[in-house]
Short mmCIF file of C-alpha atoms and ligand atoms in Angstrom, two decimals:
data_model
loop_
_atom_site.label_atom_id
_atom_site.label_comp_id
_atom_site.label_asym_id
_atom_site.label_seq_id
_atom_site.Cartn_x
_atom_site.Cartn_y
_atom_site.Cartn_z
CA UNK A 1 -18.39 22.64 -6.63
CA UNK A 2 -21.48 23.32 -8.98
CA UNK A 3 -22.87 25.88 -6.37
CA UNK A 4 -24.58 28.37 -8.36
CA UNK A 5 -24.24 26.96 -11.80
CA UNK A 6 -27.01 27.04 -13.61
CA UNK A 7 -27.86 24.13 -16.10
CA UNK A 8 -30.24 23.65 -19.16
CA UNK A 9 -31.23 19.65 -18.76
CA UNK A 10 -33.01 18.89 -21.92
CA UNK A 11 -34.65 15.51 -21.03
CA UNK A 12 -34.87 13.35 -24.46
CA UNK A 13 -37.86 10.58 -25.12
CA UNK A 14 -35.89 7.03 -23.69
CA UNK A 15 -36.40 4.87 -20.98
CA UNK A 16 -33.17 6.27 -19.70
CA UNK A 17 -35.04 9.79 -18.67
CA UNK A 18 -36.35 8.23 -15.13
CA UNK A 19 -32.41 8.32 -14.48
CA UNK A 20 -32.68 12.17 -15.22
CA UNK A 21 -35.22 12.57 -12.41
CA UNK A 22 -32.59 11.52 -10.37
CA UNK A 23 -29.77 13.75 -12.39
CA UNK A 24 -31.81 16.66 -11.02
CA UNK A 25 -31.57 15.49 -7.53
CA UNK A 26 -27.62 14.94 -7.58
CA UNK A 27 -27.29 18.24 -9.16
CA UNK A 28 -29.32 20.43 -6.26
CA UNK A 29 -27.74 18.49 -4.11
CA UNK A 30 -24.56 19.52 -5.06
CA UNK A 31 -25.94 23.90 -4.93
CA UNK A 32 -26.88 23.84 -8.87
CA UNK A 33 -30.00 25.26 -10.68
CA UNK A 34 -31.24 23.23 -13.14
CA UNK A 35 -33.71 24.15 -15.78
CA UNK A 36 -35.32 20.59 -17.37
CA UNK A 37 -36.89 21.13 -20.82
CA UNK A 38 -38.46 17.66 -21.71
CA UNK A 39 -39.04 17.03 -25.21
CA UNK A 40 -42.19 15.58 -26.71
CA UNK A 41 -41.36 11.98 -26.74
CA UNK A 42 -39.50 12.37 -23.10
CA UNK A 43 -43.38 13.12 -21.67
CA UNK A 44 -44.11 9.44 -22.26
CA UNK A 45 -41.45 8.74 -19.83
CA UNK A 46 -41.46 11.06 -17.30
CA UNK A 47 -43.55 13.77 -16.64
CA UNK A 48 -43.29 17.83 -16.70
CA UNK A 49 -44.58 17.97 -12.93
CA UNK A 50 -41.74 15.45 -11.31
CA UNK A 51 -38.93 16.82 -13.47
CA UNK A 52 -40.36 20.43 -11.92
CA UNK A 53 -41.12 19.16 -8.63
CA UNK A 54 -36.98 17.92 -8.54
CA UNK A 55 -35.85 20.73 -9.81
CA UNK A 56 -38.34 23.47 -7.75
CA UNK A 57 -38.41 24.64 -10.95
CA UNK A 58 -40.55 25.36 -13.96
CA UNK A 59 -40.12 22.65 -16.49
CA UNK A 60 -39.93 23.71 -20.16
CA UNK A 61 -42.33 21.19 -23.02
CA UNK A 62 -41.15 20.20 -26.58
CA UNK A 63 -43.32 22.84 -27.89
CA UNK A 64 -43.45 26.71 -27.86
CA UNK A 65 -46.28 27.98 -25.78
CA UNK A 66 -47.11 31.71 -25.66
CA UNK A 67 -46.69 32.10 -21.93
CA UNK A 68 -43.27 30.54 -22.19
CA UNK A 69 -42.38 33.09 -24.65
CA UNK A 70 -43.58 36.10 -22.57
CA UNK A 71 -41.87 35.07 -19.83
CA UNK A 72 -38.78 34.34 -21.15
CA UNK A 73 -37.78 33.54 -24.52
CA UNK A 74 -36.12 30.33 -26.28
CA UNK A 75 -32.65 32.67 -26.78
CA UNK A 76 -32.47 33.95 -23.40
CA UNK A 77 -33.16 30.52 -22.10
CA UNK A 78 -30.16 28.75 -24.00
CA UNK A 79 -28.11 31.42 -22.28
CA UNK A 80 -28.85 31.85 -19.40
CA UNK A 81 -27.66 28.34 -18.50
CA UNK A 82 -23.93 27.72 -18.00
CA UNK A 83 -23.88 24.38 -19.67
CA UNK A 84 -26.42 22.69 -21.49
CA UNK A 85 -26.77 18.81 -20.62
CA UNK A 86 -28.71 16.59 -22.83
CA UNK A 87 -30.23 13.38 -20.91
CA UNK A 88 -30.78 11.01 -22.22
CA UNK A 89 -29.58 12.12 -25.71
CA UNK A 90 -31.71 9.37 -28.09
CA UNK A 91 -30.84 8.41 -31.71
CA UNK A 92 -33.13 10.66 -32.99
CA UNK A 93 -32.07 13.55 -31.10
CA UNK A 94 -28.21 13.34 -32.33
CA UNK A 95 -29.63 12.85 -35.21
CA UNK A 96 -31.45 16.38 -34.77
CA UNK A 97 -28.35 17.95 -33.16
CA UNK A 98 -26.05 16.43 -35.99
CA UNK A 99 -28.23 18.13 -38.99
CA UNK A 100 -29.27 21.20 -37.11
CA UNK A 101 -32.85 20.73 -36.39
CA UNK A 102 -35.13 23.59 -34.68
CA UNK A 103 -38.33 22.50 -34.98
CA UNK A 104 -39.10 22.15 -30.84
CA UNK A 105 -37.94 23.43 -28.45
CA UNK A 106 -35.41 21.64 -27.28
CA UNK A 107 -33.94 21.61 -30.90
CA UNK A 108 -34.20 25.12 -30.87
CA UNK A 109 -32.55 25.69 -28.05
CA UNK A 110 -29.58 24.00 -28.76
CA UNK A 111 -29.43 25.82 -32.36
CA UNK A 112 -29.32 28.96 -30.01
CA UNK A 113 -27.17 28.45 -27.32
CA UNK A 114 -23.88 29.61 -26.89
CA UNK A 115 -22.65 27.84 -24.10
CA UNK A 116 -20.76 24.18 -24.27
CA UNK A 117 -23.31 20.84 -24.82
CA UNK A 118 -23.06 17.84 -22.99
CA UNK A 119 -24.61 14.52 -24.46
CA UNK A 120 -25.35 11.52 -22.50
CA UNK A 121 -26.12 9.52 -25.21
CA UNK A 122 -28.66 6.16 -24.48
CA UNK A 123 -30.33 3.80 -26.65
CA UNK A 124 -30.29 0.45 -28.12
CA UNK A 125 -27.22 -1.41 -28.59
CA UNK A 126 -27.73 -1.97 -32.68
CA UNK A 127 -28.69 2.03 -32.59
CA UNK A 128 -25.65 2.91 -30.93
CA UNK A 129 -23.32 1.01 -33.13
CA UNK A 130 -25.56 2.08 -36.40
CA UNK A 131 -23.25 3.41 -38.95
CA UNK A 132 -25.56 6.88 -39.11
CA UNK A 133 -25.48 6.91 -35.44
CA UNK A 134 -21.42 6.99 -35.14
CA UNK A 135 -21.94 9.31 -38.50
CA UNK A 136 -23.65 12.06 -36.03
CA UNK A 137 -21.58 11.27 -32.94
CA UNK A 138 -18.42 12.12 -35.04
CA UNK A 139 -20.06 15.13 -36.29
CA UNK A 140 -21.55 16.48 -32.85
CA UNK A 141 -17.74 15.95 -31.46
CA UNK A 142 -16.35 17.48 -34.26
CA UNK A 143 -18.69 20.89 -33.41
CA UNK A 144 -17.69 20.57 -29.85
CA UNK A 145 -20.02 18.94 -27.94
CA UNK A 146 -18.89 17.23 -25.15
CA UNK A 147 -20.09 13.35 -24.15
CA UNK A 148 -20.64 11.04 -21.32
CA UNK A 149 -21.37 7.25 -21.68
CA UNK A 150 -22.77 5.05 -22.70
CA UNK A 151 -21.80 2.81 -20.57
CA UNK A 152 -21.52 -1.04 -21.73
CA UNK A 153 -24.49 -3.66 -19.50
CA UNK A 154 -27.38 -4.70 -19.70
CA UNK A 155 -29.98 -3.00 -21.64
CA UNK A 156 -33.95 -2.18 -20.47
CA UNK A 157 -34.80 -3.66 -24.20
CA UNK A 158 -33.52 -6.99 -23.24
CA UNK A 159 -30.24 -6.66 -25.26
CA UNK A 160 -26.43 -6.50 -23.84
CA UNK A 161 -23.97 -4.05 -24.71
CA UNK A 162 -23.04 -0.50 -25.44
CA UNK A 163 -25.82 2.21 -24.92
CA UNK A 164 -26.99 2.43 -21.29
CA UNK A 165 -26.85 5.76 -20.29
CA UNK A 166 -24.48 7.15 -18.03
CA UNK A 167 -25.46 6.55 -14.52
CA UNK A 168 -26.76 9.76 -12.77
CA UNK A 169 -23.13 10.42 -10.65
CA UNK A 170 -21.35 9.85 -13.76
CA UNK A 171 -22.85 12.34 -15.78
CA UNK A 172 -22.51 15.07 -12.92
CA UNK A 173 -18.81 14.24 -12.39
CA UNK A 174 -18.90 15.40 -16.40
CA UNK A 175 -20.81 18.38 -15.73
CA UNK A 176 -18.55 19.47 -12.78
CA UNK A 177 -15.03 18.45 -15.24
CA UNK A 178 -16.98 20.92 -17.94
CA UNK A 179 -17.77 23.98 -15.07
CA UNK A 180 -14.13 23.52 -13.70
CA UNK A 181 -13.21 26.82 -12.21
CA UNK A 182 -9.11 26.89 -11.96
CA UNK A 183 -6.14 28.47 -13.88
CA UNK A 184 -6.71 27.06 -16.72
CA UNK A 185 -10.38 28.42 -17.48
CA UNK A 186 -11.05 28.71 -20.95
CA UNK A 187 -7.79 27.79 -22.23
CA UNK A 188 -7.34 25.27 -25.04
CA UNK A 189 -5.46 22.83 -24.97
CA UNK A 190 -4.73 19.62 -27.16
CA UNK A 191 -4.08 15.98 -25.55
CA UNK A 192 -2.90 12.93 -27.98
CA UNK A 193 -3.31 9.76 -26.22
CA UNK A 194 -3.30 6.00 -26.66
CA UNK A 195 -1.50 3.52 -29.44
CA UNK A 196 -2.11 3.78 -33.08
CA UNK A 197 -3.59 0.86 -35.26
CA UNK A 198 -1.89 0.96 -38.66
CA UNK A 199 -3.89 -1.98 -40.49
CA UNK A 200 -2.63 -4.67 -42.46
CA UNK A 201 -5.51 -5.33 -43.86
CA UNK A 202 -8.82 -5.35 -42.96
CA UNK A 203 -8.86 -7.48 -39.60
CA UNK A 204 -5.16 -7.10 -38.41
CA UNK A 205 -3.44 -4.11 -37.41
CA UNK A 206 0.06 -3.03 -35.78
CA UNK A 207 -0.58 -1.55 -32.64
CA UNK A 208 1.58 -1.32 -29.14
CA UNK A 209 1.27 -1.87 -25.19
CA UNK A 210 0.41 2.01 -24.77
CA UNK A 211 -2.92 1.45 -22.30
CA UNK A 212 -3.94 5.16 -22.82
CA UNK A 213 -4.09 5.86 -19.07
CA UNK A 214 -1.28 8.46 -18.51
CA UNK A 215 -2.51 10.53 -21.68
CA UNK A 216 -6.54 10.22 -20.77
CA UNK A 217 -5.07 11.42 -16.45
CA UNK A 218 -3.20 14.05 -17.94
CA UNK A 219 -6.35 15.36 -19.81
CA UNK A 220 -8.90 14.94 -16.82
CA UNK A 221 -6.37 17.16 -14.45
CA UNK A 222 -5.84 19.89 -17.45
CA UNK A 223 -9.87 20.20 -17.71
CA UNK A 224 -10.12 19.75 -13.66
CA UNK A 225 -7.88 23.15 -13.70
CA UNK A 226 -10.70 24.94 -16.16
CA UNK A 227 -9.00 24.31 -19.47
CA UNK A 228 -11.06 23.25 -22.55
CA UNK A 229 -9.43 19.99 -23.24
CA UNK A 230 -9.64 18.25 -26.77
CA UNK A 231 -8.53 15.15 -26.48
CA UNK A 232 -7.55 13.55 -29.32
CA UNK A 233 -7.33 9.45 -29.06
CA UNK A 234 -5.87 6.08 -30.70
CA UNK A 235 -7.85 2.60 -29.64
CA UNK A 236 -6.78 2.99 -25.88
CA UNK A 237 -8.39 0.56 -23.40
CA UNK A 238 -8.58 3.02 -20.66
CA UNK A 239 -11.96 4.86 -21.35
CA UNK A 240 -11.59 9.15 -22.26
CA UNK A 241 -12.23 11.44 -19.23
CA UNK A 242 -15.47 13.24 -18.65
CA UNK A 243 -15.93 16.53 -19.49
CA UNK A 244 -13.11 16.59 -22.42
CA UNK A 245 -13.91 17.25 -25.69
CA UNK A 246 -12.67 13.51 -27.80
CA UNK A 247 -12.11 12.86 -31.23
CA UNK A 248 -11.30 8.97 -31.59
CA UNK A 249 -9.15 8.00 -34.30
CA UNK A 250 -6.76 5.08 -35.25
CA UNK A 251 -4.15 5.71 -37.33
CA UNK A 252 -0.95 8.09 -37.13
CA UNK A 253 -1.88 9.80 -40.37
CA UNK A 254 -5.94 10.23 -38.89
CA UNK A 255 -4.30 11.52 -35.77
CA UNK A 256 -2.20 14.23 -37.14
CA UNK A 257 -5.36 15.10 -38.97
CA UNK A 258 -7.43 15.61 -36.19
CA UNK A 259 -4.77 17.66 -34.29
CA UNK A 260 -4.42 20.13 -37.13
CA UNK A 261 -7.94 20.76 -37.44
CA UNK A 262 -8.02 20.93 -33.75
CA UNK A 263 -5.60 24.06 -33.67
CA UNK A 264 -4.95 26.64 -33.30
CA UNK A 265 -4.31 25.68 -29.01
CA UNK A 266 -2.32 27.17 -26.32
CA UNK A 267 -0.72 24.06 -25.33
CA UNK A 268 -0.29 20.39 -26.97
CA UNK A 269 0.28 17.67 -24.67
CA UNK A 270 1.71 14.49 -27.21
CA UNK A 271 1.28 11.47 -24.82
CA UNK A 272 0.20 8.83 -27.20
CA UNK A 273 2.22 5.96 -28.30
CA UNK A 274 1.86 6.76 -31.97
CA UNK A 275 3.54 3.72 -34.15
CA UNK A 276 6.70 4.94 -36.64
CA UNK A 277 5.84 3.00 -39.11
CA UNK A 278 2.72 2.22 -40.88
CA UNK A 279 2.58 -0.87 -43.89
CA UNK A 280 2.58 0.77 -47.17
CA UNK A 281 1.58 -1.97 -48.91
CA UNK A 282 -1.78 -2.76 -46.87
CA UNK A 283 -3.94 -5.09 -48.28
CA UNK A 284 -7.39 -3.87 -49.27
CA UNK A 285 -9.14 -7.78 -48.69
CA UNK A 286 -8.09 -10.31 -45.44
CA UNK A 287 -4.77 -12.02 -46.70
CA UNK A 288 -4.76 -15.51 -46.73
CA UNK A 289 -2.49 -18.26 -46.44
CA UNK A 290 -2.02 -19.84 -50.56
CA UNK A 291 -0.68 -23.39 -48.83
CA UNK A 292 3.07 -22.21 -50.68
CA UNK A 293 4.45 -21.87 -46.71
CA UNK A 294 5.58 -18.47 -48.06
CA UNK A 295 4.59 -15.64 -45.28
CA UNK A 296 3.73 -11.75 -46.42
CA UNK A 297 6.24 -9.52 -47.15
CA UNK A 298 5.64 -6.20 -45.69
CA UNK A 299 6.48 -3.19 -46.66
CA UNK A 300 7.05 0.08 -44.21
CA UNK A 301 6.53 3.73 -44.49
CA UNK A 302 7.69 5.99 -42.16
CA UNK A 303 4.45 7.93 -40.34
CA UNK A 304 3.97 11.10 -39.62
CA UNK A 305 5.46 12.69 -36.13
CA UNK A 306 2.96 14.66 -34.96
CA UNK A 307 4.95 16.27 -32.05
CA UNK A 308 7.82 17.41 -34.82
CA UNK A 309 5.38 18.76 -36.77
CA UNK A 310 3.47 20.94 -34.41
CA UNK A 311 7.04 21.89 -32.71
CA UNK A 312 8.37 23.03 -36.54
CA UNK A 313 5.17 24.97 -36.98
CA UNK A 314 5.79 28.44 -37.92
CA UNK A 315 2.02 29.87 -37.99
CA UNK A 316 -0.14 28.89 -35.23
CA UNK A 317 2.06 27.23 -32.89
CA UNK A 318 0.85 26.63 -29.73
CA UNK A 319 2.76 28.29 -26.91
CA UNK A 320 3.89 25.00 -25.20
CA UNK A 321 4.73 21.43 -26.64
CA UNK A 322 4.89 18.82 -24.53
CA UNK A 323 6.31 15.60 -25.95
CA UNK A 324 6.99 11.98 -24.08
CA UNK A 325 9.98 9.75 -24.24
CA UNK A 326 9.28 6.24 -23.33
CA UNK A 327 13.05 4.54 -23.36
CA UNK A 328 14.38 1.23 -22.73
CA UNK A 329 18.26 2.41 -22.51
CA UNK A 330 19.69 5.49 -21.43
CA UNK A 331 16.65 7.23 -20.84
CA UNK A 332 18.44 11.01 -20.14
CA UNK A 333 20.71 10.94 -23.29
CA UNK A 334 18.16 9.15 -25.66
CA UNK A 335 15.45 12.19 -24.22
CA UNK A 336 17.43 15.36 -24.48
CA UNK A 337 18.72 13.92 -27.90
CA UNK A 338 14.56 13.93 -28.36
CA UNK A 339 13.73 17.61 -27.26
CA UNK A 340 16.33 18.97 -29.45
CA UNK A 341 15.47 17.05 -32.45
CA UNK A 342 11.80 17.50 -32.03
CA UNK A 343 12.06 21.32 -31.15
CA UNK A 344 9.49 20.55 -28.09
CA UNK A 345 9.67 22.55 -25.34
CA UNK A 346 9.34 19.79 -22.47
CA UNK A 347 10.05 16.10 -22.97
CA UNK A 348 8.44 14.14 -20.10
CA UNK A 349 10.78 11.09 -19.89
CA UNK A 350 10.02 7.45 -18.53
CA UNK A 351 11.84 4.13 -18.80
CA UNK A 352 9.20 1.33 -19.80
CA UNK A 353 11.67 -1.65 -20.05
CA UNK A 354 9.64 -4.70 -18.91
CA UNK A 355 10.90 -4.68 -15.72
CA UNK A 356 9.46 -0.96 -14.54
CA UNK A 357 5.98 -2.40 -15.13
CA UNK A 358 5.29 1.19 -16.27
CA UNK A 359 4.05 0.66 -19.76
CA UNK A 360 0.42 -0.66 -18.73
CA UNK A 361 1.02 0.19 -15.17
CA UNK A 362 -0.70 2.16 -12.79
CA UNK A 363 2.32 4.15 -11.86
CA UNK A 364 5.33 6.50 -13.65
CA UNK A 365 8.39 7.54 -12.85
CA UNK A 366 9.13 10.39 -15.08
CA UNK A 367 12.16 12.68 -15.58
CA UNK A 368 10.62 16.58 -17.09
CA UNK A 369 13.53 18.10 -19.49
CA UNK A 370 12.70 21.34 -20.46
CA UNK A 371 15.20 24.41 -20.95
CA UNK A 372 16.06 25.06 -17.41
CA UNK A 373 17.63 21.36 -17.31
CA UNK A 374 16.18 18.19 -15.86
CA UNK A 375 14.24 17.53 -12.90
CA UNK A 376 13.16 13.95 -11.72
CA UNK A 377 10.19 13.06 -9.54
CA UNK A 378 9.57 10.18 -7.83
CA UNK A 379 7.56 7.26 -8.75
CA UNK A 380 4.05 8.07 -8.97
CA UNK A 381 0.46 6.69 -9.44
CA UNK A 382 -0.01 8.21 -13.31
CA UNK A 383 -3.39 10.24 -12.14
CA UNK A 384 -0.80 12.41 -9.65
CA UNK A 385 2.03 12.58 -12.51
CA UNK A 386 -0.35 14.47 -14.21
CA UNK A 387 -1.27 16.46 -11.83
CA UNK A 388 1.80 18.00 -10.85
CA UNK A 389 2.13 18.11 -14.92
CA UNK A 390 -1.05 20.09 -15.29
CA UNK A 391 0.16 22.37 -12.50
CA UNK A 392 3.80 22.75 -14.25
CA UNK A 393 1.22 23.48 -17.80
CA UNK A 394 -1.14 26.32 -16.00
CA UNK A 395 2.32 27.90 -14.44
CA UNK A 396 3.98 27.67 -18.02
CA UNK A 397 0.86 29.55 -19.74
CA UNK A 398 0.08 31.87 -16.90
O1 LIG B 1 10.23 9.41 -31.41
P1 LIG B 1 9.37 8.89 -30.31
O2 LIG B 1 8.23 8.08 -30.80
O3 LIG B 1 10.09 8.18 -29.22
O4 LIG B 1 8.80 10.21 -29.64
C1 LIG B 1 7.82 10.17 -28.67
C2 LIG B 1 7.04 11.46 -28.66
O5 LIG B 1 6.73 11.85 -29.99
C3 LIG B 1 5.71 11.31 -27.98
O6 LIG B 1 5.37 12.57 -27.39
C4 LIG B 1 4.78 10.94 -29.12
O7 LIG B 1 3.44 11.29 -28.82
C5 LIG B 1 5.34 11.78 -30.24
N1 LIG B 1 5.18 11.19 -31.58
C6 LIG B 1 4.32 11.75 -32.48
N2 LIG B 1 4.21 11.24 -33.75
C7 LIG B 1 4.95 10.17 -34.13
C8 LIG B 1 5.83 9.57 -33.21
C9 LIG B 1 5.91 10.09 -31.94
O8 LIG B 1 3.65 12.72 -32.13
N3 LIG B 1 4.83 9.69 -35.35
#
């Protein structure tokens, strides 16, 4: 599947590179050509003569060298890659990316390039979580880069947690989700997926059952047909696909946000579970109990639907809308009722009453109204629902 591609590996200065070495390997294996470009702290790590050796391939150093420049220069070699993958992408090096750097190579490179990035971010667990570090993340997905990892375990600095770098097989299944070749090449397209939190106050939130995993399959089979997926995603506990572009968010209101500045799209896919109501009257500091027995009244506002909204749009709308149902009762009446009010063009409809086992599940059974009436499949695993949905999606915009 990557035969012929050619990626731009930009090695970063972590323990994580030695995986990289190994990155290099999966990828020839697999028919790619890979260019590594190690930066200056990445040669403490590993060295320019096994990341060449891999790759049968001249590696690239942090810093410009005349010959480099002769042969071919720093522009010409951030295009002539197909996707440039950034492994392991360190603290510092977001950092870089995040404030537009050029002062290396690398840097440089990335500055130049006009093909999509792909971070694998690694590094320390307190680094990872570090308010400046989440600060660049949110900016580099904001500007489109794309990420892998990190993964949650055991750290090589002794600590536990969220930072290791995406193992070697994860990152290419990433690489190959960001080459896909299909129908759907180039097209944008906007997933929602997941519950909302709407807080309370500071440590309690509303949320619901929604696990995430039919909205994050539909998004991995929309990017495995080509398109350029930005997936868009409440606290879901089933992790985003690879090779999607994701903005996390919580709330309704932060959602509808980051769909709006993710138009203009061709399509919108609305699977998340987004809450109706959020508490208007949310408390700034943790409530506490005042020993009077007397619990917190509440107070509701309606949230923002995201789905009417984009359908009403009158600028900018994207050719398809694609909104969800989930029922308890009268799944066919309550779901065309839906569509019309809405102004969607599809409703995909499911029944999650308790005893389906849907809402959590591993499986759907969905009925797809659209204007040429409804049509029901048959119960499903969700990552083959959205198949045949991503199929129905690359017909629709075709
Ligand atoms: O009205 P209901 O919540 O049942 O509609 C479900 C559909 O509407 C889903 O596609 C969901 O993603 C979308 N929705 C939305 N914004 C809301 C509520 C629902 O986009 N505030």
């Amino acid at each position: 599947m990557l035969a012929g591609k050619r990626i731009l590996l930009i090695i970063g200065g972590g323990i994580a590179a030695y995986k990289s070495l190994d990155l290099i390997r999966r990828l020839r294996e697999r028919g790619a050509e890979v260019r590594p470009v190690l930066t200056h702290a990445a040669e403490e790590f590993v060295t320019p003569l096994s990341a060449a050796a891999l790759a049968g391939a001249k590696a690239y150093r942090a810093l410009f060298d005349l010959t480099d420049e002769a042969e071919m220069g720093h522009i010409q070699l951030s295009r002539a890659a197909d996707l440039v993958v950034v492994a392991p992408a360190t603290a510092d090096f977001m950092a870089k990316m995040a404030g537009g750097h050029a002062d290396d190579l690398a840097s440089t490179l990335l500055m130049a390039t006009d093909k999509r990035v792909l971070i694998a971010p690694a590094m320390n667990v307190r680094m990872w979580t570090h308010p400046a570090t989440q600060r660049n993340l949110a900016t580099l997905q904001g500007d489109g880069i794309l990420t892998v990892g990190p993964n949650d375990g055991d750290m090589a600095c002794g600590e536990y947690g969220p930072g290791r770098m995406a193992e070697p097989l994860e990152i290419v299944a990433a690489i190959e989700a960001a080459l896909a070749d299909g129908p759907l090449k180039g097209r944008h397209i906007v997933v929602t997926s997941g519950p909302t939190h709407e807080p309370i106050d500071p440590v309690r939130y509303i949320a619901n059952r929604s696990s995430g995993a039919q909205g994050s399959a539909i998004a991995a089979a929309l990017a495995g047909l080509g398109a350029n997926v930005t997936f868009i995603t409440g606290p879901a506990s089933v992790p985003p696909p690879p090779g999607v572009h994701v903005i996390r968010v919580e709330t309704a209101a932060q959602m509808l946000a980051a769909v709006t500045v993710a138009l203009p799209a061709e399509a919108a896919i609305f699977a998340a579970a987004v809450a109706d109501w959020r508490v208007a009257n949310a408390a700034g500091s943790k409530m506490k109990k005042d020993g009077s027995g007397r619990a917190p009244a509440l107070e509701f506002a309606e949230n923002p639907d995201i789905l009417a909204t984009v359908s009403k749009l009158t600028k900018g709308r994207p050719r398809l809308v694609v909104g969800f149902a989930a029922e308890t009762d009268d799944v066919l009446t309550n779901a065309t009722a839906k569509r019309a009010r809405k102004g969607c063009d599809w409703i995909v409809a499911n029944d999650v009453s308790p005893g389906t086992g849907i809402m959590g599940g591993t499986e759907n059974a969905v009925t797809l109204l659209s204007e040429a009436g409804a049509e029901t499949w048959p119960r499903l695993p969700k990552d083959e629902v959205a198949r045949r949905l991503a199929a129905r999606i690359a017909e629709a915009l075709a």
